[in-house]
PDB file of C-alpha atoms in Angstrom:
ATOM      1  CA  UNK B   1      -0.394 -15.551 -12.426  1.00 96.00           C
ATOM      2  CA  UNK B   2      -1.330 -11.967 -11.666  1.00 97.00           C
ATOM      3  CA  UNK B   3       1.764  -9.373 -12.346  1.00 98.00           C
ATOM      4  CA  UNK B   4       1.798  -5.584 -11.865  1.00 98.00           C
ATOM      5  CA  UNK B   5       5.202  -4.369 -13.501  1.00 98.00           C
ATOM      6  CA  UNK B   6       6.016  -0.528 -13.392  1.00 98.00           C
ATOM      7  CA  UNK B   7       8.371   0.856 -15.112  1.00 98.00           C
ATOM      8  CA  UNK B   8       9.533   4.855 -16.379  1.00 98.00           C
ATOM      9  CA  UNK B   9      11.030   5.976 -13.038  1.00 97.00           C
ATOM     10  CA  UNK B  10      14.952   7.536 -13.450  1.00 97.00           C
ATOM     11  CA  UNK B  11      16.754  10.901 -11.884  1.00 98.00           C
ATOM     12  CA  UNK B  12      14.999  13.718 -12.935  1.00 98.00           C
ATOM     13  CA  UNK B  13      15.823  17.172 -11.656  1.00 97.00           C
ATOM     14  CA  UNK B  14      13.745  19.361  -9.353  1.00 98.00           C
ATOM     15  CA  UNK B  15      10.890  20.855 -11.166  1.00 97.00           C
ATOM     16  CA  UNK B  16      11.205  18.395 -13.766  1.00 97.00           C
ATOM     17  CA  UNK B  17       8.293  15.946 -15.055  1.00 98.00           C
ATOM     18  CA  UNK B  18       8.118  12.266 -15.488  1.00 97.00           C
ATOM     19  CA  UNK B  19       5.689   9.398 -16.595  1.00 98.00           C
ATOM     20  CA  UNK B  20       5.184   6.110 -14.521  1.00 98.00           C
ATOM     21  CA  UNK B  21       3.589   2.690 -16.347  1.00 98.00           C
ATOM     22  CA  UNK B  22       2.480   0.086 -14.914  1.00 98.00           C
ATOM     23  CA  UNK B  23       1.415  -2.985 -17.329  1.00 98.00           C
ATOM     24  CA  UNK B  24      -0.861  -6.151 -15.640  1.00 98.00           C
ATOM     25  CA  UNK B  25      -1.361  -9.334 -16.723  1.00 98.00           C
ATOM     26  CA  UNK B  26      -3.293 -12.211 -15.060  1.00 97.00           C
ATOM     27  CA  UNK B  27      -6.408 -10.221 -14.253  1.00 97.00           C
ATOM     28  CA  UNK B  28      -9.425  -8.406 -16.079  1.00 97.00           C
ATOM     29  CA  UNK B  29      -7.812  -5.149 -15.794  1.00 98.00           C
ATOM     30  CA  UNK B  30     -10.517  -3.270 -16.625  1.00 97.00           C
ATOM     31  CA  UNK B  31     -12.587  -5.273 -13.959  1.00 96.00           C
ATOM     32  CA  UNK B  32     -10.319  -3.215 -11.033  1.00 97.00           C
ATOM     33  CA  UNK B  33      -9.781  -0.184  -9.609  1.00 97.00           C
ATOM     34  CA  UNK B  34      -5.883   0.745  -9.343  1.00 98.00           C
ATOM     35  CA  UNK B  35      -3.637   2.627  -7.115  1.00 98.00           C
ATOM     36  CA  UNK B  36      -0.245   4.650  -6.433  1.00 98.00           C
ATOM     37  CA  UNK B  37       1.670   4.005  -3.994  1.00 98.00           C
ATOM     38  CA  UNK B  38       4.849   5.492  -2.718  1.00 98.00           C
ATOM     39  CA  UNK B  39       7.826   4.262  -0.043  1.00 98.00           C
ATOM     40  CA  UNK B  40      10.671   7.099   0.322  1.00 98.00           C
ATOM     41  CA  UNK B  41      14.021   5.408   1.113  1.00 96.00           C
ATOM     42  CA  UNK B  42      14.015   3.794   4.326  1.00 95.00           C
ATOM     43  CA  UNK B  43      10.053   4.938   5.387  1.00 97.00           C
ATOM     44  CA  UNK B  44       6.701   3.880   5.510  1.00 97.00           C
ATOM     45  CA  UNK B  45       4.093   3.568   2.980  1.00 98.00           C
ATOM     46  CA  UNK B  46       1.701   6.531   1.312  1.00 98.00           C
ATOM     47  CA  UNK B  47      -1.131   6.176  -0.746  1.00 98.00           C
ATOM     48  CA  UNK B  48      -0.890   8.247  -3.810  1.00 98.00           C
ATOM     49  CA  UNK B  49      -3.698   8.252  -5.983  1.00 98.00           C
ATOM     50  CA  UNK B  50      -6.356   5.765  -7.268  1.00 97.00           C
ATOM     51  CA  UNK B  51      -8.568   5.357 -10.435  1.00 97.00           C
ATOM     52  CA  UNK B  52     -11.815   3.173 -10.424  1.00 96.00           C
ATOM     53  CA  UNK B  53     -12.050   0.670 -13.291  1.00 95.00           C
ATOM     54  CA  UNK B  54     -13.723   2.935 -16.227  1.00 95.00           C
ATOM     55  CA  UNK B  55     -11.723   6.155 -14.731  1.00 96.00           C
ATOM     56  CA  UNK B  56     -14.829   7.754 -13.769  1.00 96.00           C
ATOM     57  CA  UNK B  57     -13.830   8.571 -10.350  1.00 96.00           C
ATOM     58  CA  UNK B  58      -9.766   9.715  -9.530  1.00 97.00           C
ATOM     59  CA  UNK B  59      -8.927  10.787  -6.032  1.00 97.00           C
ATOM     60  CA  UNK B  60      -4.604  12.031  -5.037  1.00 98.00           C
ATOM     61  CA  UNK B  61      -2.637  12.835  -1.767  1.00 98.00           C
ATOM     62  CA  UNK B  62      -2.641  16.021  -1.042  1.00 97.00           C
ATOM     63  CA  UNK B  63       1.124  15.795  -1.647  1.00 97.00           C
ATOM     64  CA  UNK B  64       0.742  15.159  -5.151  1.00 98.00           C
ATOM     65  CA  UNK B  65      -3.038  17.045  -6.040  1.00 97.00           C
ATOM     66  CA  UNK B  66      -2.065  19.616  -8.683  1.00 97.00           C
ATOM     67  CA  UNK B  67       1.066  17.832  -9.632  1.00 97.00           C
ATOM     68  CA  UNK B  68      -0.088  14.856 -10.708  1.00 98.00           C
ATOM     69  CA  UNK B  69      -2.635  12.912 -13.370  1.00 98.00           C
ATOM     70  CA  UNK B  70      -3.434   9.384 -13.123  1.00 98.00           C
ATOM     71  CA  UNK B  71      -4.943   7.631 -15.591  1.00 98.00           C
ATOM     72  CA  UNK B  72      -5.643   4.005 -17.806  1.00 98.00           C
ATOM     73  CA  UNK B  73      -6.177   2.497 -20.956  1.00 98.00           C
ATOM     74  CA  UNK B  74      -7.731  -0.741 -20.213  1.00 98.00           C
ATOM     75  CA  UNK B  75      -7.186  -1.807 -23.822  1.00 98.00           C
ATOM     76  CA  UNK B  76      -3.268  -1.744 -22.907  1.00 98.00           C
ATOM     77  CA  UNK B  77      -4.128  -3.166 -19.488  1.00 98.00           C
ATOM     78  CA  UNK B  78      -2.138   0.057 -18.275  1.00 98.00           C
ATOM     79  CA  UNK B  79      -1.897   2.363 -15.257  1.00 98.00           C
ATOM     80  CA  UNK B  80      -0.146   5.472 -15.532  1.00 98.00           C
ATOM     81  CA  UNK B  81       0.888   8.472 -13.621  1.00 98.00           C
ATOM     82  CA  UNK B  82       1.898  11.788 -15.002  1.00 98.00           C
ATOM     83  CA  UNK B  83       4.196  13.453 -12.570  1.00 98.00           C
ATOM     84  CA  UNK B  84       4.852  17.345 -13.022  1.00 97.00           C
ATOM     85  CA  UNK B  85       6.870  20.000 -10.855  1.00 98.00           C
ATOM     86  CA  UNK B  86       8.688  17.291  -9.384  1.00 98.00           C
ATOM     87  CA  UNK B  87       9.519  17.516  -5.829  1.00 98.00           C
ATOM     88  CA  UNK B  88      13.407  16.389  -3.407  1.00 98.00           C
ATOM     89  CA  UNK B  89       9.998  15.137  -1.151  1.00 98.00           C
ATOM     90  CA  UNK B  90       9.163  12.834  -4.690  1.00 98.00           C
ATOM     91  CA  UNK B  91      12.033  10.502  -4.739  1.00 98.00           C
ATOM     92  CA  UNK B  92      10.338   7.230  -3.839  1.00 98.00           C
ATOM     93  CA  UNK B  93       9.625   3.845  -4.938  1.00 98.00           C
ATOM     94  CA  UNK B  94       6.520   3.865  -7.294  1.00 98.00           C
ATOM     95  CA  UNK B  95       4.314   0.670  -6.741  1.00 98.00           C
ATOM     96  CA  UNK B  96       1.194   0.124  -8.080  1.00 98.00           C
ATOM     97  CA  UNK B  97      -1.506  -1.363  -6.396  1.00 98.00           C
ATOM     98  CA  UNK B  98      -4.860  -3.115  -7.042  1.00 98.00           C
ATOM     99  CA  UNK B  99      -7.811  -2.632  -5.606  1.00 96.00           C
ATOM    100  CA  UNK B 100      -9.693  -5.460  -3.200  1.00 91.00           C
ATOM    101  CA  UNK B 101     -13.099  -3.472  -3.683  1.00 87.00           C
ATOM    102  CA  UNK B 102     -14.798  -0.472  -5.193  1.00 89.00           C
ATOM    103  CA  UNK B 103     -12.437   3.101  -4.449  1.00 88.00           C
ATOM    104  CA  UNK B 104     -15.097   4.857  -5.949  1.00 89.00           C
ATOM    105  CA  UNK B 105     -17.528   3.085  -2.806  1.00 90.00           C
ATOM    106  CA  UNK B 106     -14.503   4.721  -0.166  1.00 88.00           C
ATOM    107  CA  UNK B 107     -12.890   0.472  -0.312  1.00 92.00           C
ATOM    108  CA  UNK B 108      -8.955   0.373  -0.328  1.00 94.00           C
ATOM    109  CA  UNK B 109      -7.482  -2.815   0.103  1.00 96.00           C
ATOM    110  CA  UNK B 110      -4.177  -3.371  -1.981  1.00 97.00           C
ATOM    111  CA  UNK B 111      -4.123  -7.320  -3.039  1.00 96.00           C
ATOM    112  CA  UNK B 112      -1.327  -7.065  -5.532  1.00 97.00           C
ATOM    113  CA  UNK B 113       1.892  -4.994  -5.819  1.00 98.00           C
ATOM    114  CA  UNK B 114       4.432  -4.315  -8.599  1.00 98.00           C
ATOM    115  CA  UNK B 115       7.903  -4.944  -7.938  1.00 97.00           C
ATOM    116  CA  UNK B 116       8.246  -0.791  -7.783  1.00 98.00           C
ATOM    117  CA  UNK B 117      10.135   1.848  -9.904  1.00 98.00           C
ATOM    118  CA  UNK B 118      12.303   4.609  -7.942  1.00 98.00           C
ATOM    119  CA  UNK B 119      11.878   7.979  -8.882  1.00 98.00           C
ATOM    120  CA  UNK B 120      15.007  10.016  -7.853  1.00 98.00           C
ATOM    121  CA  UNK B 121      14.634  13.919  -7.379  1.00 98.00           C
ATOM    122  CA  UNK B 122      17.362  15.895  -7.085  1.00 97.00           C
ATOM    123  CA  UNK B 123      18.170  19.059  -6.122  1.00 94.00           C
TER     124      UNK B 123
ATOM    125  CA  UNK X   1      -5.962  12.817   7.557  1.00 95.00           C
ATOM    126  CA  UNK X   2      -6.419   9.724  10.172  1.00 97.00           C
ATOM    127  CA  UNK X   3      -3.209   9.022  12.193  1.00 98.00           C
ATOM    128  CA  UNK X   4      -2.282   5.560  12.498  1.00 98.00           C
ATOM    129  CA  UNK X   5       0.092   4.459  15.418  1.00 98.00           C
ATOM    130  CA  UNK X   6       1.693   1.199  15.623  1.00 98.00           C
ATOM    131  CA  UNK X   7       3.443  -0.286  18.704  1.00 98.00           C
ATOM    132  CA  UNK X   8       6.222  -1.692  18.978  1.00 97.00           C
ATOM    133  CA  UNK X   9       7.762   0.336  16.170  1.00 98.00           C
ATOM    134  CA  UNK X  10      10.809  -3.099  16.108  1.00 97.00           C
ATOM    135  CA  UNK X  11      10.935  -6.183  17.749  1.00 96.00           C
ATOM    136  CA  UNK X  12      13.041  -9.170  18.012  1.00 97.00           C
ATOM    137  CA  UNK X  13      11.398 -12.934  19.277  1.00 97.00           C
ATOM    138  CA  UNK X  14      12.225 -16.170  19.009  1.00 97.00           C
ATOM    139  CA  UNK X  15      11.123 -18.968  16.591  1.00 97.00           C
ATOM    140  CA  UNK X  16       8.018 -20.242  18.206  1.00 97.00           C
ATOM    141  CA  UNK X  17       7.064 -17.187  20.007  1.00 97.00           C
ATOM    142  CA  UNK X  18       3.834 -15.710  19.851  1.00 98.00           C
ATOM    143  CA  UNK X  19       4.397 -12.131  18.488  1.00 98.00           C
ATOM    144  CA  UNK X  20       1.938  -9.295  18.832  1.00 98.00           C
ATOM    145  CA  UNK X  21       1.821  -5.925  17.426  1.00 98.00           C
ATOM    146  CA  UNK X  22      -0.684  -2.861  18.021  1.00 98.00           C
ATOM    147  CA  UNK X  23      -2.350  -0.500  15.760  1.00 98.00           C
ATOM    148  CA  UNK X  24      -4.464   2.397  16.706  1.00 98.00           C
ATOM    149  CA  UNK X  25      -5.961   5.156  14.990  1.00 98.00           C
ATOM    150  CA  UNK X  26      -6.959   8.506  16.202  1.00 98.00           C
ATOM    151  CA  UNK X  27     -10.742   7.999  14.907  1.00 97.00           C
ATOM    152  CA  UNK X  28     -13.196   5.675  14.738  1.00 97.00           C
ATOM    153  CA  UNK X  29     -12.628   3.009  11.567  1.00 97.00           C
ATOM    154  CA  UNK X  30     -14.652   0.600  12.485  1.00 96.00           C
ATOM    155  CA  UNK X  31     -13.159  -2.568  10.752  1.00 97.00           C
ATOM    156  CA  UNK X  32     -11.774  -0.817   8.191  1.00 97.00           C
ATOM    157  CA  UNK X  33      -8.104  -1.671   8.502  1.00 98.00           C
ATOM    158  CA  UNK X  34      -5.197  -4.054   6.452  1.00 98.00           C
ATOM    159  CA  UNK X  35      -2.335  -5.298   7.718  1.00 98.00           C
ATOM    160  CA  UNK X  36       0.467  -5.755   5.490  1.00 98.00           C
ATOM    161  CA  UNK X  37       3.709  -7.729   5.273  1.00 98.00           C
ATOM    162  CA  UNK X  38       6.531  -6.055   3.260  1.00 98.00           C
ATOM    163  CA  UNK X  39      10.558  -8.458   3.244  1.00 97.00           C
ATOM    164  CA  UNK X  40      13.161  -6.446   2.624  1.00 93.00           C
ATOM    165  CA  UNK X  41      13.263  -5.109  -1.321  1.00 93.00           C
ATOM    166  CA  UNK X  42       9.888  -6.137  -2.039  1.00 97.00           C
ATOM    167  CA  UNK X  43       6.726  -4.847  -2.483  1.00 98.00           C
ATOM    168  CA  UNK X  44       4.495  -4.805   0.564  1.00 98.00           C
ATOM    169  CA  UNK X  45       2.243  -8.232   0.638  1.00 98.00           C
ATOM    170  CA  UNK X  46      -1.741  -7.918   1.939  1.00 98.00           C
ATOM    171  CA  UNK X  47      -2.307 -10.778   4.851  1.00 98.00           C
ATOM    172  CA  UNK X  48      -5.363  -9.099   6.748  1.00 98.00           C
ATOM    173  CA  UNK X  49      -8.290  -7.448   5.268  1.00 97.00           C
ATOM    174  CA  UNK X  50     -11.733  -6.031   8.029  1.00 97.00           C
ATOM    175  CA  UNK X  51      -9.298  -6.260  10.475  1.00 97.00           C
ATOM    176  CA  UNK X  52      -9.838 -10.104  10.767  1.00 97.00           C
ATOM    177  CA  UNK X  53     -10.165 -11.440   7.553  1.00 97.00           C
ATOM    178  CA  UNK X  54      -6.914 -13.889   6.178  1.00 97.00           C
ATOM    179  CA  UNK X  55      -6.045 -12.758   3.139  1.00 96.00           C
ATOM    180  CA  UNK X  56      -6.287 -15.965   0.038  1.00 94.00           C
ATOM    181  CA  UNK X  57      -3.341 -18.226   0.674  1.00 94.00           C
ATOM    182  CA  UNK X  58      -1.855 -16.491   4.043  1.00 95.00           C
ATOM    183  CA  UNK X  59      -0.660 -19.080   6.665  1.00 94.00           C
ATOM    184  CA  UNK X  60      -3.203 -19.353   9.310  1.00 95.00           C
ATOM    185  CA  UNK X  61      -0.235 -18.858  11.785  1.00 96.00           C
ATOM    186  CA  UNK X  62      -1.452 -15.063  11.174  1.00 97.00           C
ATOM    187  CA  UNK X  63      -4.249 -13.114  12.401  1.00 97.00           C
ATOM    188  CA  UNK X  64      -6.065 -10.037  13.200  1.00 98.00           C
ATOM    189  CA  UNK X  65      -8.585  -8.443  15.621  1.00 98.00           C
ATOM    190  CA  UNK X  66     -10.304  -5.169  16.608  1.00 98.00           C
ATOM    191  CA  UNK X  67     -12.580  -2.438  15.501  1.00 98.00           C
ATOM    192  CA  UNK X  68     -13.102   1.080  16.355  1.00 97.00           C
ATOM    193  CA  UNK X  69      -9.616   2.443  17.054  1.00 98.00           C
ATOM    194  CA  UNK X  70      -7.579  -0.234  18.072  1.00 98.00           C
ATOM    195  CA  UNK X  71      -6.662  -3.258  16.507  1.00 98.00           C
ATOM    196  CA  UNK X  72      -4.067  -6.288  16.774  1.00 98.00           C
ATOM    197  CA  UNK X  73      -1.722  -8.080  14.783  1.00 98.00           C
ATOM    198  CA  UNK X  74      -0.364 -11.212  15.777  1.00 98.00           C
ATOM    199  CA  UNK X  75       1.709 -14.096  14.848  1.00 98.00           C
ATOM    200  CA  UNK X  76       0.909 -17.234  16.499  1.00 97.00           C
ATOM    201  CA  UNK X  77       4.059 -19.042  16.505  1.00 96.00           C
ATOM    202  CA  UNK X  78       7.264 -17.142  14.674  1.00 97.00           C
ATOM    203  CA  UNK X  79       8.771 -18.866  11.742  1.00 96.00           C
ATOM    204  CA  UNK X  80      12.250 -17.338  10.348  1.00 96.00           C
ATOM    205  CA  UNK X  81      10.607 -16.302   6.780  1.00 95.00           C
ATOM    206  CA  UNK X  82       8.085 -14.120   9.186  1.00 97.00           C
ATOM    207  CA  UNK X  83      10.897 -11.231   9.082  1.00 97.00           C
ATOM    208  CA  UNK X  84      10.050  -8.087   8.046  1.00 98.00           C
ATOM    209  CA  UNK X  85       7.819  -4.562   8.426  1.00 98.00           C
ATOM    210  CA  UNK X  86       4.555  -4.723   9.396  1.00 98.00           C
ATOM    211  CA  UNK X  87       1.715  -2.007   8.588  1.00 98.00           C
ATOM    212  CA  UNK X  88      -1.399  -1.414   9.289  1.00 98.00           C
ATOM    213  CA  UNK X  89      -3.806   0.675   6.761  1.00 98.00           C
ATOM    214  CA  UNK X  90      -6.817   2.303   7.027  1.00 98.00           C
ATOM    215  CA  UNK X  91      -9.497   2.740   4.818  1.00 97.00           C
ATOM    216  CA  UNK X  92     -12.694   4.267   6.754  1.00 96.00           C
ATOM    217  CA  UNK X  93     -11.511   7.766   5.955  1.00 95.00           C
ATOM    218  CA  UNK X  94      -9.991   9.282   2.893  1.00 94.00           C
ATOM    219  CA  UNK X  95      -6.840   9.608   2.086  1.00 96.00           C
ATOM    220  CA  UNK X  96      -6.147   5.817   3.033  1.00 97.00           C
ATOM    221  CA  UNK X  97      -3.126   5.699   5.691  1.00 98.00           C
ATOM    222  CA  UNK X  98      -0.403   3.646   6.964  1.00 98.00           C
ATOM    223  CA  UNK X  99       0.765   2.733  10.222  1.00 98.00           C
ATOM    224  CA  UNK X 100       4.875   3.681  10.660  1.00 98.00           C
ATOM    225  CA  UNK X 101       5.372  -0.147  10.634  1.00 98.00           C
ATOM    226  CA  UNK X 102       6.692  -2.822  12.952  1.00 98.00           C
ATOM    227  CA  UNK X 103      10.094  -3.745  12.220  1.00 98.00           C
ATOM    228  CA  UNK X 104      10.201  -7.842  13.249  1.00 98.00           C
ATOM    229  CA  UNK X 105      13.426  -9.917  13.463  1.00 96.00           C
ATOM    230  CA  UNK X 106      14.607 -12.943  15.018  1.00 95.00           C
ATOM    231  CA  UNK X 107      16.064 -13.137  17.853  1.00 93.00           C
TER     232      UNK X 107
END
C-alpha cells in the first residue's frame, strides 16, 4: 500500500523558519518525482515546488522562490522542504504529492497525497 | 501563470442525477489537465488524468472531456459518497494550477 506521511508543521512566528518531512512507503521512491502542495484554510489548492527523482531538476511558486529549499534522500525514502522567512500568507496544509510522469519533461499529475501537516504563521 | 476557471463554483443534485462541471483556462493546454476529488479533511484524490483518462481504480460513473481551453467534468449518475470539491489542474504551462473548485452536495 503506497503512503505519503508528512510531518514537522507547528505555529511558528512570522519570519520564523521551519522543516517539512514527508516519509513514503509502498513505492520505489527514488523511481518518482515529488511535489509540494499547499491548501490555506478554507481555499483551493497551489502547487509549491517539485523535485525529479535524482534531484537534478527543482522548480517553486513564485510565492515561495527565495524562501524555500526542497530536497530528498532517497536512501530515507524522504521529501523535505526547508521553509525560511515565513510568511501570515504560509499558514497552510502541507501535502506532498507524487508525480504521475517526468516534472523535469513539464508532466504534473499528483497520484498520491499525504494526509497533510498545517503550518500556522502568525503574526 | 495560466488561470483556471471552474463553473459552477457549488452545486447541489440529487442521487441519480447526472452532474456536470466546467473548467476553462485562459490558454491553450491542450489535454493537459487533472481533475481531482478532495472529501472534507482529506487530501485531494486524482480521478482524471489528459483530460479523459480514468484514473486506476476510479468508478467509471466518472469522466472527463476536452482539450484546448475548455474541458468537462461529469458524474454520470450521483452517488452520496460523490460529495465534495472538485478541481481541475493544469499542467501545459509552468507553474501547474488549480481550478477554485466545485463545491458538490446532495440535494
Amino acid at each position: 500500500e503506497v503512503q505519503l506521511v508528512e510531518s514537522g508543521g507547528g505555529l511558528v512566528q512570522r519570519g520564523g523558519s521551519l522543516r517539512l518531512s514527508c516519509v513514503v512507503s509502498g513505492f520505489t521512491f527514488s523511481s518518482y518525482s515529488m511535489n509540494w502542495v499547499r491548501q490555506a484554510p478554507g481555499k483551493g489548492l497551489e502547487w509549491v515546488s517539485c523535485i525529479s527523482k535524482s534531484s537534478s531538476y527543482i522548480n517553486y511558486a513564485n510565492s515561495v522562490k527565495g524562501r524555500s529549499t526542497i530536497s530528498r534522500d532517497n536512501a530515507k525514502n524522504s521529501l523535505y522542504l526547508q521553509m525560511h522567512n515565513l510568511r501570515v500568507e504560509d499558514t497552510a496544509v502541507y501535502y506532498c504529492a507524487r508525480n504521475l510522469g517526468e516534472a523535469a519533461a513539464g508532466v504534473y499529475k499528483f497520484d498520491y497525497w499525504g494526509q497533510g501537516t498545517l503550518v500556522t504563521v502568525s503574526s | 501563470d495560466i488561470l483556471m476557471t471552474q463553473s459552477p463554483s457549488s452545486l447541489s443534485a440529487s442521487v441519480g442525477d447526472r452532474v456536470t462541471i466546467t473548467c476553462q483556462a485562459s490558454q491553450d493546454i491542450s489535454n493537459h489537465l487533472n481533475w481531482y476529488q478532495q472529501k472534507p479533511g482529506k487530501a485531494p484524490n486524482l480521478l482524471i488524468y489528459d483530460a479523459s483518462n480514468l484514473e486506476t481504480g476510479v468508478p467509471s460513473t466518472f469522466g472527463g472531456s476536452g482539450s484546448g481551453t475548455d474541458f468537462s467534468f461529469t458524474i454520470s449518475s450521483l452517488q452520496p459518497e460523490d460529495i465534495g470539491t472538485y478541481y481541475c489542474q493544469q499542467y501545459h504551462h509552468l507553474p501547474p494550477t488549480f481550478g477554485p473548485g466545485t463545491k458538490l452536495d446532495i440535494k
